[in-house]
Structure formats: C-alpha cells, structure tokens
PDB file of C-alpha atoms (C1' of nucleotides) in Angstrom:
ATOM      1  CA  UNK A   1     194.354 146.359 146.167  1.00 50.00           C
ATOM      2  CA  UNK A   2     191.635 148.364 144.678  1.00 51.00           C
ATOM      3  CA  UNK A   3     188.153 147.695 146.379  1.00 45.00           C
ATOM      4  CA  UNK A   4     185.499 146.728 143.970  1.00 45.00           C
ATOM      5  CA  UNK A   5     182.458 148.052 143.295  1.00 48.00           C
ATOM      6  CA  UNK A   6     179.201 146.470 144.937  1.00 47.00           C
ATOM      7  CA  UNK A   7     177.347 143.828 142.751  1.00 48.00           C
ATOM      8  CA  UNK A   8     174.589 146.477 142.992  1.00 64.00           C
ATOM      9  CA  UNK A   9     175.758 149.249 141.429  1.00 82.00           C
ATOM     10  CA  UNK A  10     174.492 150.706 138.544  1.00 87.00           C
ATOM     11  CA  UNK A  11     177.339 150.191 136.215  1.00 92.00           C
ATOM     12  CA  UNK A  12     177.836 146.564 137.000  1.00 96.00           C
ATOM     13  CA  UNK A  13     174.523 146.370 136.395  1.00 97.00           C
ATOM     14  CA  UNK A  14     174.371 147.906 133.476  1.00 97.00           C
ATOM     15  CA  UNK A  15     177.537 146.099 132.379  1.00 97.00           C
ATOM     16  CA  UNK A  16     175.682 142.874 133.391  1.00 98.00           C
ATOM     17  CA  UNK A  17     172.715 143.652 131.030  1.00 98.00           C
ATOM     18  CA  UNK A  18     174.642 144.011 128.139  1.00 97.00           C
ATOM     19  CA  UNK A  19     176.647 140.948 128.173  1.00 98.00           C
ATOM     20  CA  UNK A  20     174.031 139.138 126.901  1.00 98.00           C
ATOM     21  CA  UNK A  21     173.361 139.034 123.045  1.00 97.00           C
ATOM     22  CA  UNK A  22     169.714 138.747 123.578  1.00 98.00           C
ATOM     23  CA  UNK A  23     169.570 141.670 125.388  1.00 98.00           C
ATOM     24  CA  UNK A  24     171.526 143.794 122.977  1.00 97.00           C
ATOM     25  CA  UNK A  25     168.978 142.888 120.271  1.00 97.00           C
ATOM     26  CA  UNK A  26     166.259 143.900 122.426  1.00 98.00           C
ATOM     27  CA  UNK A  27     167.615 147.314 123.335  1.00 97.00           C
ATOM     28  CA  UNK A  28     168.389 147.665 119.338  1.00 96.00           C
ATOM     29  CA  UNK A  29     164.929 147.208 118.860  1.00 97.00           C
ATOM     30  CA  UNK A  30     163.818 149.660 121.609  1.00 97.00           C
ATOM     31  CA  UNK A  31     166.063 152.137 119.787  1.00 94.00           C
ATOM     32  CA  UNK A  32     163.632 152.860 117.296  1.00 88.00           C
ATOM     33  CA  UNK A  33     160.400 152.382 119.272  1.00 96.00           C
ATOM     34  CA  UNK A  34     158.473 151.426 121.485  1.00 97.00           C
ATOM     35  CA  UNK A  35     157.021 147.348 122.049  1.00 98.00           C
ATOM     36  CA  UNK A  36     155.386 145.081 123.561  1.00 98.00           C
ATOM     37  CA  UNK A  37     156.652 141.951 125.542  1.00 98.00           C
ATOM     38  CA  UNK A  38     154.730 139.712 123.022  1.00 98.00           C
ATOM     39  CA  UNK A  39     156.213 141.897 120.335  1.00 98.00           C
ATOM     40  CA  UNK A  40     159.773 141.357 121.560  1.00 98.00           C
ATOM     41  CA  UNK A  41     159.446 137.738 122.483  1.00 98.00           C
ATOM     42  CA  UNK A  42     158.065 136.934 118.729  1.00 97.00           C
ATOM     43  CA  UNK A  43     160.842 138.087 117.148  1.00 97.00           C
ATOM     44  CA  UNK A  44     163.217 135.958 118.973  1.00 98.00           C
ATOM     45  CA  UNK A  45     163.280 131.512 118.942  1.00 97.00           C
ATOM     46  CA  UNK A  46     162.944 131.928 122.504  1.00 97.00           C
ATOM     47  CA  UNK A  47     160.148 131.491 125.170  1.00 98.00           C
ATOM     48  CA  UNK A  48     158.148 134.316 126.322  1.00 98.00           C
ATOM     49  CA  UNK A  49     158.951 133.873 129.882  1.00 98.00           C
ATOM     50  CA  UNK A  50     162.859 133.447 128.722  1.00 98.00           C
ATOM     51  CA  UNK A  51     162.226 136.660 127.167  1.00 98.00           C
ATOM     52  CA  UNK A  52     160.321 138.261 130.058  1.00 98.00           C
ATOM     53  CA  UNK A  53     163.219 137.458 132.079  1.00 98.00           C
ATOM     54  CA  UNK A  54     165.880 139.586 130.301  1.00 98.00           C
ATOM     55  CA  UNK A  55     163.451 142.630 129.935  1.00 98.00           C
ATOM     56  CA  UNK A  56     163.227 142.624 134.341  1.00 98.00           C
ATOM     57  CA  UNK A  57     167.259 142.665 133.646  1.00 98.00           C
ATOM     58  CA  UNK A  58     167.229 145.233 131.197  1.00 98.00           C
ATOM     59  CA  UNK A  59     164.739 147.090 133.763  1.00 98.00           C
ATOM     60  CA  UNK A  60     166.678 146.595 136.802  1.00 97.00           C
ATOM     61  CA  UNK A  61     169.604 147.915 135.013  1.00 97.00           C
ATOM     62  CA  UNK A  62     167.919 150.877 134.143  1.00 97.00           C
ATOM     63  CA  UNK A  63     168.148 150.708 130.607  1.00 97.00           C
ATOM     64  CA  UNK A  64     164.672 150.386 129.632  1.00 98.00           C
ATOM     65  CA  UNK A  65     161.391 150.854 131.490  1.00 98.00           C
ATOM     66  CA  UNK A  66     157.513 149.506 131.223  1.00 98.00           C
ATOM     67  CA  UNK A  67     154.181 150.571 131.018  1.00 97.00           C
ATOM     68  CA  UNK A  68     151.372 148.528 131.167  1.00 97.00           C
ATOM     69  CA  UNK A  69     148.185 149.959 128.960  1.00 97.00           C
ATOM     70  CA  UNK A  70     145.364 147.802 128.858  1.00 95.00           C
ATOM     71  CA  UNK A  71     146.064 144.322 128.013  1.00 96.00           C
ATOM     72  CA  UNK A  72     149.609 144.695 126.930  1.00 98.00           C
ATOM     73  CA  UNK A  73     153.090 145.814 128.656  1.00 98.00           C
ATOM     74  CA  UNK A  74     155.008 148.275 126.649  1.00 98.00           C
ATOM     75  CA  UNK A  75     158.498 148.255 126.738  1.00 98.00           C
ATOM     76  CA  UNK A  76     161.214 151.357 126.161  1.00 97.00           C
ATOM     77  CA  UNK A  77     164.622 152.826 126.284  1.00 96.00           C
ATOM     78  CA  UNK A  78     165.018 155.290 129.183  1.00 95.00           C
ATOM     79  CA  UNK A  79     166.850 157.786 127.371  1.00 89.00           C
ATOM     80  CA  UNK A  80     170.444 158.778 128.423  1.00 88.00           C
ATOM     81  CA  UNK A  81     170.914 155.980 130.642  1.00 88.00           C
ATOM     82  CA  UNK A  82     172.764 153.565 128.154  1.00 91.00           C
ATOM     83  CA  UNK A  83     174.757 156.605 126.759  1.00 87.00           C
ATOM     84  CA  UNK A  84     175.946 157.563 130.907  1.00 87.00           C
ATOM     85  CA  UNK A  85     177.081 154.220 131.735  1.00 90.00           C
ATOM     86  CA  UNK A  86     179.052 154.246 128.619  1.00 92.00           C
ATOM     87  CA  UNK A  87     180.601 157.607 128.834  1.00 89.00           C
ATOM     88  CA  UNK A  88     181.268 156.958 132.393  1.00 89.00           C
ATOM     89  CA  UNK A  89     183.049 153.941 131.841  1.00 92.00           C
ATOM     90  CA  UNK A  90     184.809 155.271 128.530  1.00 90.00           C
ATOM     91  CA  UNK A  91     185.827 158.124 131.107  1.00 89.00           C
ATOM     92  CA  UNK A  92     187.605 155.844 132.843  1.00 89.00           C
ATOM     93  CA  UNK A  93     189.010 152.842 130.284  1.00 90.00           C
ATOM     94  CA  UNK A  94     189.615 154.885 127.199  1.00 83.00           C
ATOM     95  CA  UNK A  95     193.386 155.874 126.569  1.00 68.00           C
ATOM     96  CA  UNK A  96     193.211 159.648 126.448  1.00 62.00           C
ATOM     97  CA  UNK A  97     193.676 161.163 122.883  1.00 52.00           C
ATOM     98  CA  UNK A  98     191.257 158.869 121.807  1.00 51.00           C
ATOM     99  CA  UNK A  99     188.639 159.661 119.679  1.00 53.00           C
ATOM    100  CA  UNK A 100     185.673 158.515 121.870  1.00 49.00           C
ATOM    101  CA  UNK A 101     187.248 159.898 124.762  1.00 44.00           C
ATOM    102  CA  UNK A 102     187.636 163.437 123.270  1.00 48.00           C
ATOM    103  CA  UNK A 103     183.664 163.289 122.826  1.00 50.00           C
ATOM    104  CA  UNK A 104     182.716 162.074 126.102  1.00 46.00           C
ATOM    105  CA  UNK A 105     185.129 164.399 127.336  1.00 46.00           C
ATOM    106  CA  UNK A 106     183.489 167.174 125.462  1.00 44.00           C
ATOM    107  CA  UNK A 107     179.783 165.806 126.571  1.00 42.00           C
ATOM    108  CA  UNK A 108     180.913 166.153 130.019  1.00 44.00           C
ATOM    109  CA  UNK A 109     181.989 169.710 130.225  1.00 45.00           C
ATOM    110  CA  UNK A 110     178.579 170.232 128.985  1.00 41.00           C
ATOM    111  CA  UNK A 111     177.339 169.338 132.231  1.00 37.00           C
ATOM    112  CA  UNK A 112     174.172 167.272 132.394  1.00 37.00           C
ATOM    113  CA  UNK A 113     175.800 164.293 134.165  1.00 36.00           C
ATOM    114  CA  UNK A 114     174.174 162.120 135.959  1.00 34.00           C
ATOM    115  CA  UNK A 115     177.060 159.895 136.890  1.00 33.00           C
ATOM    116  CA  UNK A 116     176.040 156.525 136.366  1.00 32.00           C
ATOM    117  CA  UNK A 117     179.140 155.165 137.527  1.00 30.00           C
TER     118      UNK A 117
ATOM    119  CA  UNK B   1     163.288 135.483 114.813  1.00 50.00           C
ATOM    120  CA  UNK B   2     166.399 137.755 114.678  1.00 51.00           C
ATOM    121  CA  UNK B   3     169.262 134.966 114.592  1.00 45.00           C
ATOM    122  CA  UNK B   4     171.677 135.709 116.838  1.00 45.00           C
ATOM    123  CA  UNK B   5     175.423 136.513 116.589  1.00 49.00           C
ATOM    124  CA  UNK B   6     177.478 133.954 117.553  1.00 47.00           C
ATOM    125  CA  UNK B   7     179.181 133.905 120.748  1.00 48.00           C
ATOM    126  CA  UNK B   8     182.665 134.004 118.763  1.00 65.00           C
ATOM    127  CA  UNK B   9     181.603 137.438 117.351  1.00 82.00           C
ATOM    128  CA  UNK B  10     184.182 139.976 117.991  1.00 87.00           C
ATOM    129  CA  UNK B  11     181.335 142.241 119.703  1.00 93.00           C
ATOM    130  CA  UNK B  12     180.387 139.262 122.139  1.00 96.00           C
ATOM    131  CA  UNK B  13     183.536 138.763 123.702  1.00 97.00           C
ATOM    132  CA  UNK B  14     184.302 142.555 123.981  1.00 97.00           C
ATOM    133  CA  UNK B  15     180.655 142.801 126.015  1.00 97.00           C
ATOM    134  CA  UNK B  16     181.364 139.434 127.921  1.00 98.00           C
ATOM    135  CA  UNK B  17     184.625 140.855 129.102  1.00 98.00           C
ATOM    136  CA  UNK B  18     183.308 144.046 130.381  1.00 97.00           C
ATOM    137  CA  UNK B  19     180.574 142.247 132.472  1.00 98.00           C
ATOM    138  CA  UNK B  20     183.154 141.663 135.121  1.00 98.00           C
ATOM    139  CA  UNK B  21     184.244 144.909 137.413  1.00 97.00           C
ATOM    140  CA  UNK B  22     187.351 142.979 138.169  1.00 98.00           C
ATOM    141  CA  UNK B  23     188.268 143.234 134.071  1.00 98.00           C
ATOM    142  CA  UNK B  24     186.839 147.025 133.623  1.00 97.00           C
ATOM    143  CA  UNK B  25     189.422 147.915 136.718  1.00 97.00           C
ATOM    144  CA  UNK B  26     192.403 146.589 134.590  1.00 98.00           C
ATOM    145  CA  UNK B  27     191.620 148.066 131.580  1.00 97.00           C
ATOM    146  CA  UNK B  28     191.159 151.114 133.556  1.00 96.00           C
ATOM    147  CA  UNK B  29     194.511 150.571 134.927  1.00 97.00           C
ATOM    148  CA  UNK B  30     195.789 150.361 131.411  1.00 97.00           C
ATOM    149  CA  UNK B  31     194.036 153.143 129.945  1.00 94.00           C
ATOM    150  CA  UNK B  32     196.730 155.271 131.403  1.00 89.00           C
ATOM    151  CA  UNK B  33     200.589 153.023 130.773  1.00 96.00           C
ATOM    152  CA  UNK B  34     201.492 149.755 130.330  1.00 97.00           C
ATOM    153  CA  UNK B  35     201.932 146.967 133.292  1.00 98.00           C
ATOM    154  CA  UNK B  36     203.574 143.939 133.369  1.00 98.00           C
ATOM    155  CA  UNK B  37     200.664 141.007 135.379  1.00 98.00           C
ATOM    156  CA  UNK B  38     201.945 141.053 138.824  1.00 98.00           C
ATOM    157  CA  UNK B  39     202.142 144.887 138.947  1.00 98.00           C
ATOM    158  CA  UNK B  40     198.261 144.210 137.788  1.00 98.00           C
ATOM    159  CA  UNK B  41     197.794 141.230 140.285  1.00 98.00           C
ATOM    160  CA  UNK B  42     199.681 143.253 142.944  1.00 98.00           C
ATOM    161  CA  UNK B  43     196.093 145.730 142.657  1.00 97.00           C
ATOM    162  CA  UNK B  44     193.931 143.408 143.528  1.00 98.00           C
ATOM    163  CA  UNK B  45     193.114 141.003 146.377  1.00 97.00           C
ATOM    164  CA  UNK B  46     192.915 137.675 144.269  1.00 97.00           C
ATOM    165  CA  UNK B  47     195.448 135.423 143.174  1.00 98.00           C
ATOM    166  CA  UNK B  48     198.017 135.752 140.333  1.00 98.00           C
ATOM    167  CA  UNK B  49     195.854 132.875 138.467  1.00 98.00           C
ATOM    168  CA  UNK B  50     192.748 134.223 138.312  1.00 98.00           C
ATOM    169  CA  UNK B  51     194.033 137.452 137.547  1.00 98.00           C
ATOM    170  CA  UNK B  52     196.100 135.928 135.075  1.00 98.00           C
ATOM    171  CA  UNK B  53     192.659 134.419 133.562  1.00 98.00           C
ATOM    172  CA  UNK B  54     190.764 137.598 133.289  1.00 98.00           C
ATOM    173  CA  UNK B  55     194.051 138.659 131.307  1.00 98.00           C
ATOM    174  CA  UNK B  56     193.966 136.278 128.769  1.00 98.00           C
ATOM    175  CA  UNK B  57     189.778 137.217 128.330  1.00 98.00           C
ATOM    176  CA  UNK B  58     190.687 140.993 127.730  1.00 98.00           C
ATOM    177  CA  UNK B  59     193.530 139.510 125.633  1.00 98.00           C
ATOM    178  CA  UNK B  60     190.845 137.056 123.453  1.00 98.00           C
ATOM    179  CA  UNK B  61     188.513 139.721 123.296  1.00 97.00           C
ATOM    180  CA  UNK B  62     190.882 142.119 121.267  1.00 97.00           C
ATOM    181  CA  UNK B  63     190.889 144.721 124.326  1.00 97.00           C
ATOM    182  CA  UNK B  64     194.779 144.528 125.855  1.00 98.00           C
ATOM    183  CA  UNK B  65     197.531 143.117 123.944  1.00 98.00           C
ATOM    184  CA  UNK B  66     200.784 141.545 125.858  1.00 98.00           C
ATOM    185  CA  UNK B  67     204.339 141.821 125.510  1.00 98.00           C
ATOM    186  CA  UNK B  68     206.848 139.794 127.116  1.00 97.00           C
ATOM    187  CA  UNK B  69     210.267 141.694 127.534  1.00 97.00           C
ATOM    188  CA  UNK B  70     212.832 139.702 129.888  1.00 96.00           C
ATOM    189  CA  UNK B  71     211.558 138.203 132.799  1.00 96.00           C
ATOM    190  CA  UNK B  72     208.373 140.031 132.529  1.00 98.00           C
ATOM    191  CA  UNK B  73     205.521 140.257 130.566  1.00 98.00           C
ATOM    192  CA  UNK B  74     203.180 143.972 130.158  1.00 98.00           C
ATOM    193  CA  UNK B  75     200.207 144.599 129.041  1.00 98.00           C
ATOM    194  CA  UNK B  76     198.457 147.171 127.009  1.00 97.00           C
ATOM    195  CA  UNK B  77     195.600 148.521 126.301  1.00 96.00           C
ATOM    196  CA  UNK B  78     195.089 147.764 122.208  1.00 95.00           C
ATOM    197  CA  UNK B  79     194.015 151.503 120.910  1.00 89.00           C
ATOM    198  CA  UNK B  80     190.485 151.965 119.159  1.00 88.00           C
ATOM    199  CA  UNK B  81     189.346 148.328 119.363  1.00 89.00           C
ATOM    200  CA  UNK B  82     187.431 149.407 122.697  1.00 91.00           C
ATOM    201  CA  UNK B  83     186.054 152.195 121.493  1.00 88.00           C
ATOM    202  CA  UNK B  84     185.459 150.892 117.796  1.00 87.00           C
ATOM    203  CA  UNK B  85     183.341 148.479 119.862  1.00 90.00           C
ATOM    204  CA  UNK B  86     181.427 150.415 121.739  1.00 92.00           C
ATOM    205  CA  UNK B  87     180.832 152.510 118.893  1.00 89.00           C
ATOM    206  CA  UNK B  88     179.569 149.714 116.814  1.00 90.00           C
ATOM    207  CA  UNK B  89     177.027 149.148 119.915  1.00 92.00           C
ATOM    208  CA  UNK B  90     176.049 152.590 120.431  1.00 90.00           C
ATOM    209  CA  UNK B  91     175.469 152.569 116.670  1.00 89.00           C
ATOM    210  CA  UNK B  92     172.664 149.775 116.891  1.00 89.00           C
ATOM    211  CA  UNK B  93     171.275 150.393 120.108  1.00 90.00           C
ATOM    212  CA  UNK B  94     171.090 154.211 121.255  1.00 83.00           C
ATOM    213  CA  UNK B  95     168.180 155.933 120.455  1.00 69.00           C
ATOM    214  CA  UNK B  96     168.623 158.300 117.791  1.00 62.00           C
ATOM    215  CA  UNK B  97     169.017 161.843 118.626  1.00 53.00           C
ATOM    216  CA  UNK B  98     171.564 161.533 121.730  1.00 52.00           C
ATOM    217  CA  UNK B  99     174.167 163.010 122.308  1.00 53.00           C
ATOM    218  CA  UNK B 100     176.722 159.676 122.303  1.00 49.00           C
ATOM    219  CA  UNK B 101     174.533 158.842 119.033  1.00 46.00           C
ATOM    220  CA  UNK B 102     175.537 162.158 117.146  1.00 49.00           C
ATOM    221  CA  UNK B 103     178.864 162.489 118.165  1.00 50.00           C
ATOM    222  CA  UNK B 104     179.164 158.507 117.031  1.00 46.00           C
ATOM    223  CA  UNK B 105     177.521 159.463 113.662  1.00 47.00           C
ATOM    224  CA  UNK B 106     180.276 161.900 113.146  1.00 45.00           C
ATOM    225  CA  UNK B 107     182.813 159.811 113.868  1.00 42.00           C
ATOM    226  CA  UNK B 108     181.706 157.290 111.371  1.00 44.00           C
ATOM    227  CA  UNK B 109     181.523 159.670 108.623  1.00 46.00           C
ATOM    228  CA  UNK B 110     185.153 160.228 108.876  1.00 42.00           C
ATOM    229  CA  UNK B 111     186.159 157.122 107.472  1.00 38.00           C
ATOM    230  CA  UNK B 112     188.544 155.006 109.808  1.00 37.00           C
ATOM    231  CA  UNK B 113     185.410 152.525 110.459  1.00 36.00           C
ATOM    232  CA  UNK B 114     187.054 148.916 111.727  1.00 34.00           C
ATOM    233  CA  UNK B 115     183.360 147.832 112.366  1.00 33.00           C
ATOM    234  CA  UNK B 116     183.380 145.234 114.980  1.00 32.00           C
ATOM    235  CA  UNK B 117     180.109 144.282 115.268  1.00 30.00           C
TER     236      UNK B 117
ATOM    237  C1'  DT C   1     223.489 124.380 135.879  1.00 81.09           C
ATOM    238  C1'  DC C   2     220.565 125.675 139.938  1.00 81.09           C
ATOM    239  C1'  DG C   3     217.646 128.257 142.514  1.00 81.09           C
ATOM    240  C1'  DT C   4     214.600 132.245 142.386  1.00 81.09           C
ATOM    241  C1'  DT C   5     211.153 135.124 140.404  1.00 81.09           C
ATOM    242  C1'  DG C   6     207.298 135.947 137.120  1.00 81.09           C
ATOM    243  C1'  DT C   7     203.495 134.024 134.762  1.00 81.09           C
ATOM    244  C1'  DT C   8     200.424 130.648 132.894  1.00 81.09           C
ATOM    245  C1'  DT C   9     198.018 126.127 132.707  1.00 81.09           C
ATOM    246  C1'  DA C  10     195.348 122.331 134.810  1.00 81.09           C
ATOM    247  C1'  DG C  11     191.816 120.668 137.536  1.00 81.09           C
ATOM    248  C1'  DG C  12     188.082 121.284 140.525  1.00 81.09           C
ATOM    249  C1'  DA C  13     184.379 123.401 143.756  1.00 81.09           C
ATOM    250  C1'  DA C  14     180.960 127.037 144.380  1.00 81.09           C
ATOM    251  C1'  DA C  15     178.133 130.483 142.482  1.00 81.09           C
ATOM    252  C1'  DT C  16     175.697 132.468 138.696  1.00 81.09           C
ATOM    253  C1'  DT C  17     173.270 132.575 134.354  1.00 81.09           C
ATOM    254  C1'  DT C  18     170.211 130.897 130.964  1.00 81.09           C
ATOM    255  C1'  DG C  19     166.682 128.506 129.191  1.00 81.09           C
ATOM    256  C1'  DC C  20     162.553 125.573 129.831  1.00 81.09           C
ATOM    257  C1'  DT C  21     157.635 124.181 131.414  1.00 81.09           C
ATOM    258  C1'  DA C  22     153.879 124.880 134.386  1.00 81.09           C
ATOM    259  C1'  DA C  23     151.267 127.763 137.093  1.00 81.09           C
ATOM    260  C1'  DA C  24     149.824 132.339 138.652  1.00 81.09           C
ATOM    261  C1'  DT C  25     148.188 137.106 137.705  1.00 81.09           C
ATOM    262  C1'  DA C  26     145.939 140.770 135.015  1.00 81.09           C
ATOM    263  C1'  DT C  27     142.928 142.580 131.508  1.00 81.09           C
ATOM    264  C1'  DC C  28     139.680 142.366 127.959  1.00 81.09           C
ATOM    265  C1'  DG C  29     135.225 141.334 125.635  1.00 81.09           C
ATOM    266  C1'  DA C  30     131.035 138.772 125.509  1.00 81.09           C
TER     267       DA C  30
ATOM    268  C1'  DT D   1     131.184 136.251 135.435  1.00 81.09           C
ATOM    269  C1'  DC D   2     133.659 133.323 132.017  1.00 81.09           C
ATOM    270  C1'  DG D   3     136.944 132.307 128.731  1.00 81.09           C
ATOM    271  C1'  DA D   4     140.660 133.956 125.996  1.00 81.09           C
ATOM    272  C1'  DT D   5     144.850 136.629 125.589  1.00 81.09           C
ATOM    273  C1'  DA D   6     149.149 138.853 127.559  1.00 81.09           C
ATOM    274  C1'  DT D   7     152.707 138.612 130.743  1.00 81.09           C
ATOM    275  C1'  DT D   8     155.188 137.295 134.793  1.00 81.09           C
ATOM    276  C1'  DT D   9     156.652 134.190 138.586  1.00 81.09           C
ATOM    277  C1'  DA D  10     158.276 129.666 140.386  1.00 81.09           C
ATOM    278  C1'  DG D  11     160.995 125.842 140.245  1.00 81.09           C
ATOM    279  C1'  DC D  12     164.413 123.231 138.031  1.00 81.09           C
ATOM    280  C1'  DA D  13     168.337 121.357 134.988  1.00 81.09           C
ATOM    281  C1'  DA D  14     172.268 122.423 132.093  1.00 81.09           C
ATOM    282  C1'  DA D  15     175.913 125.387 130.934  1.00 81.09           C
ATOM    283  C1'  DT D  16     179.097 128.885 132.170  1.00 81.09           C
ATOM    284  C1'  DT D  17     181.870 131.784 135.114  1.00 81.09           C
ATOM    285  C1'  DT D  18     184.856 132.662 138.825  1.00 81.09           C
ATOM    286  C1'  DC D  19     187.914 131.717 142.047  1.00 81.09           C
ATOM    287  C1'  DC D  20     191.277 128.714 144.273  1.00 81.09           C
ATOM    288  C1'  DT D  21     195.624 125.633 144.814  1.00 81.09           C
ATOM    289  C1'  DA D  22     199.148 123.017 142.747  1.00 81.09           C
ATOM    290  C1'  DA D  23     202.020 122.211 139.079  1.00 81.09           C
ATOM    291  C1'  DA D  24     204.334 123.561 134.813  1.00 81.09           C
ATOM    292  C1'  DC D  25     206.907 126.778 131.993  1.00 81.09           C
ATOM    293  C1'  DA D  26     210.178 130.703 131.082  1.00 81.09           C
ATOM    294  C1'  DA D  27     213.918 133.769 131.995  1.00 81.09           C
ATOM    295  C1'  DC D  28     217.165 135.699 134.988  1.00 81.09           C
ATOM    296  C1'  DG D  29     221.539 135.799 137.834  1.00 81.09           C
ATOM    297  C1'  DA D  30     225.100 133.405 140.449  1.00 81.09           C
TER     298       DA D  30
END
DNA sequence: TCGTTGTTTAGGAAATTTGCTAAATATCGA
DNA sequence: TCGATATTTAGCAAATTTCCTAAACAACGA
C-alpha cells in the first residue's frame, strides 16, 4: 500500500510532459536553441494555439521557460531540470549495476542535486 | 512539419508508460527482485485488475518481462531497455554540455547501442 | 474431479487529454 | 491611434486513460 505521489508534483509532472510526442520534439528542438512560439508551431501540422498549449505544459513542468521580447515569445530549456527528473527517477527504477545507474550514481555524489523527485 | 513518430514506436510506449506514478512505483518495485502480480497488487490500494492492466502496459512497452512458474506468475524488470530508452531521449533532447548528456555520449561510444528511438 | 487461489479479460463509467476554431490580449510600425 | 502580426485563452467535441466489478482462465492440492 504505497501512497502515491500528488498529481502536482514535479516528477509527475515532468513525467506528464514527456508522454507526449509533440512535446518531445519541441524540447529536441529547444536543445539546440532558443525559439519562438511561431517558430515552434511552424514546424509542426498543428495549430498554433494546439501548439501554445503544450509549451504552458512543458512550462508548468519546468522543463522549459519563456521570455517575451518585443513582439515575439521566446521559448527555452531550463537547464538541468530534464536531466534531475531523469536521474531521480533512474535513481529509483534502474536495476543497480546498470550502466545508467552507475552514472547517475556517480552525478549524485557530486552533489549539486536539486531533487526533483 | 517534423512528422511525427508513430504511437507504436518503441520510444512512445516506454514514455506513455512512465506518465503514470502508479507504473513508475512498480518498476521501482522491480528495480530491486522479481514479484509475482499480487505481491505487486498487494502494494497498492487498487484492484488486482487494474493493476494487472498497468502490467501488461510496462509489459507492451518492453520495460518488465513476466514469467509464470506454478501457480504464480513474476515479473521483472527487462535490463537496459529502460535505460537504452531514456538514453535514446536524453540523446535528442538534453542540451548539450550536461552532465546526463556527456556521460550518455560516453556510453554510446562504447558500442552496445540497442537504439530505441 | 472439485474447490480454492492467482491472474487476466471483458465491458462500462468517469476523468483526462488533445486538437480545433473563435475570440481576446499584446506589441509593433505607420 | 489604427491595422497587422504574434501569441494565448475559452469553449467544445473526440479520443484515450483509468479505474471498477464480474466473469473467464490456469494451476494447485485433496
């Protein structure tokens, strides 16, 4: 009888974001720089406000964040915060031994964690 | 107009099956020996079904692997195919320079790629 | 073989997600 | 200030997910 986690927290959300192939393009995209909404939304055979949509998920996950200058609102990756949730979660799914697990094991006695989980 | 993975695609059902905390608890559960479903169901306050249901999702998504032996049947954790997936993602999506990026890099030049993206 | 235990399948209701169009909001440039 | 461009918000329909109960299937032990 393990008691979940809350809808709200930031791994479900996170979790959440990324179940959506849509939204795993877009943070692809953001890995390389930073865009636009209109930017985003052209390259996919979707509507702008569709588009729009995920990015508030994506946002409210944590994963990216936006800045509006001038006319347009630019989009991108908060750094880390997609690499946490992962480790945290690989922390706590991976089989030990693994190689992943050995990594994120070896990030974490670095220190610098901000515990996503 | 990226054109999008179907939802078959190994990588979509690994990400649709860790959008729900109820499936991420199991494979946590798992990622340490090998239970047979009630001793899973017996964790959590929800039928046998459902829990039975999310099984077969972790099961279709290449994540846990089942075994029956007797009267009962276990599951497993299948080794790398988590990992080789979030690899894959962390691949496309992380920006480059972090930490989860690097150490992903040097996995990948090792050889042993599955590539389930 | 029968009854019991372990697990899945079937069918259905409630909640959530996803996409759309239309309308609202914000900024720019004339 | 007006009109055009950029983006989000609102409201809604369709599809999907999640959970349940009841029934079916499988294997054990008497």
């Amino acid at each position: 009888m393990v008691s979940l986690a809350p809808k709200y927290r930031p791994m479900q959300r996170v979790f959440e974001a990324l179940a959506s192939s849509v939204r795993r393009q877009i943070l692809a995209y953001l890995s390389h720089t930073e865009l636009n909404a209109g930017e985003i939304a052209a390259r996919f055979a979707m509507s702008k406000a569709s588009i729009s949509q995920h990015l508030s998920i994506l946002e409210a996950a944590g994963l990216v964040e936006s800045e509006r200058r001038g006319q347009f609102i630019f989009y991108r990756q908060v750094p880390d915060n997609l690499v946490n949730a992962l480790h945290g979660f690989v922390q706590e799914a991976c089989p030990k031994g693994r190689p992943l697990k050995r990594e994120s094991a070896a990030l974490a006695e670095k220190g610098s964690r901000t515990d996503n989980r």
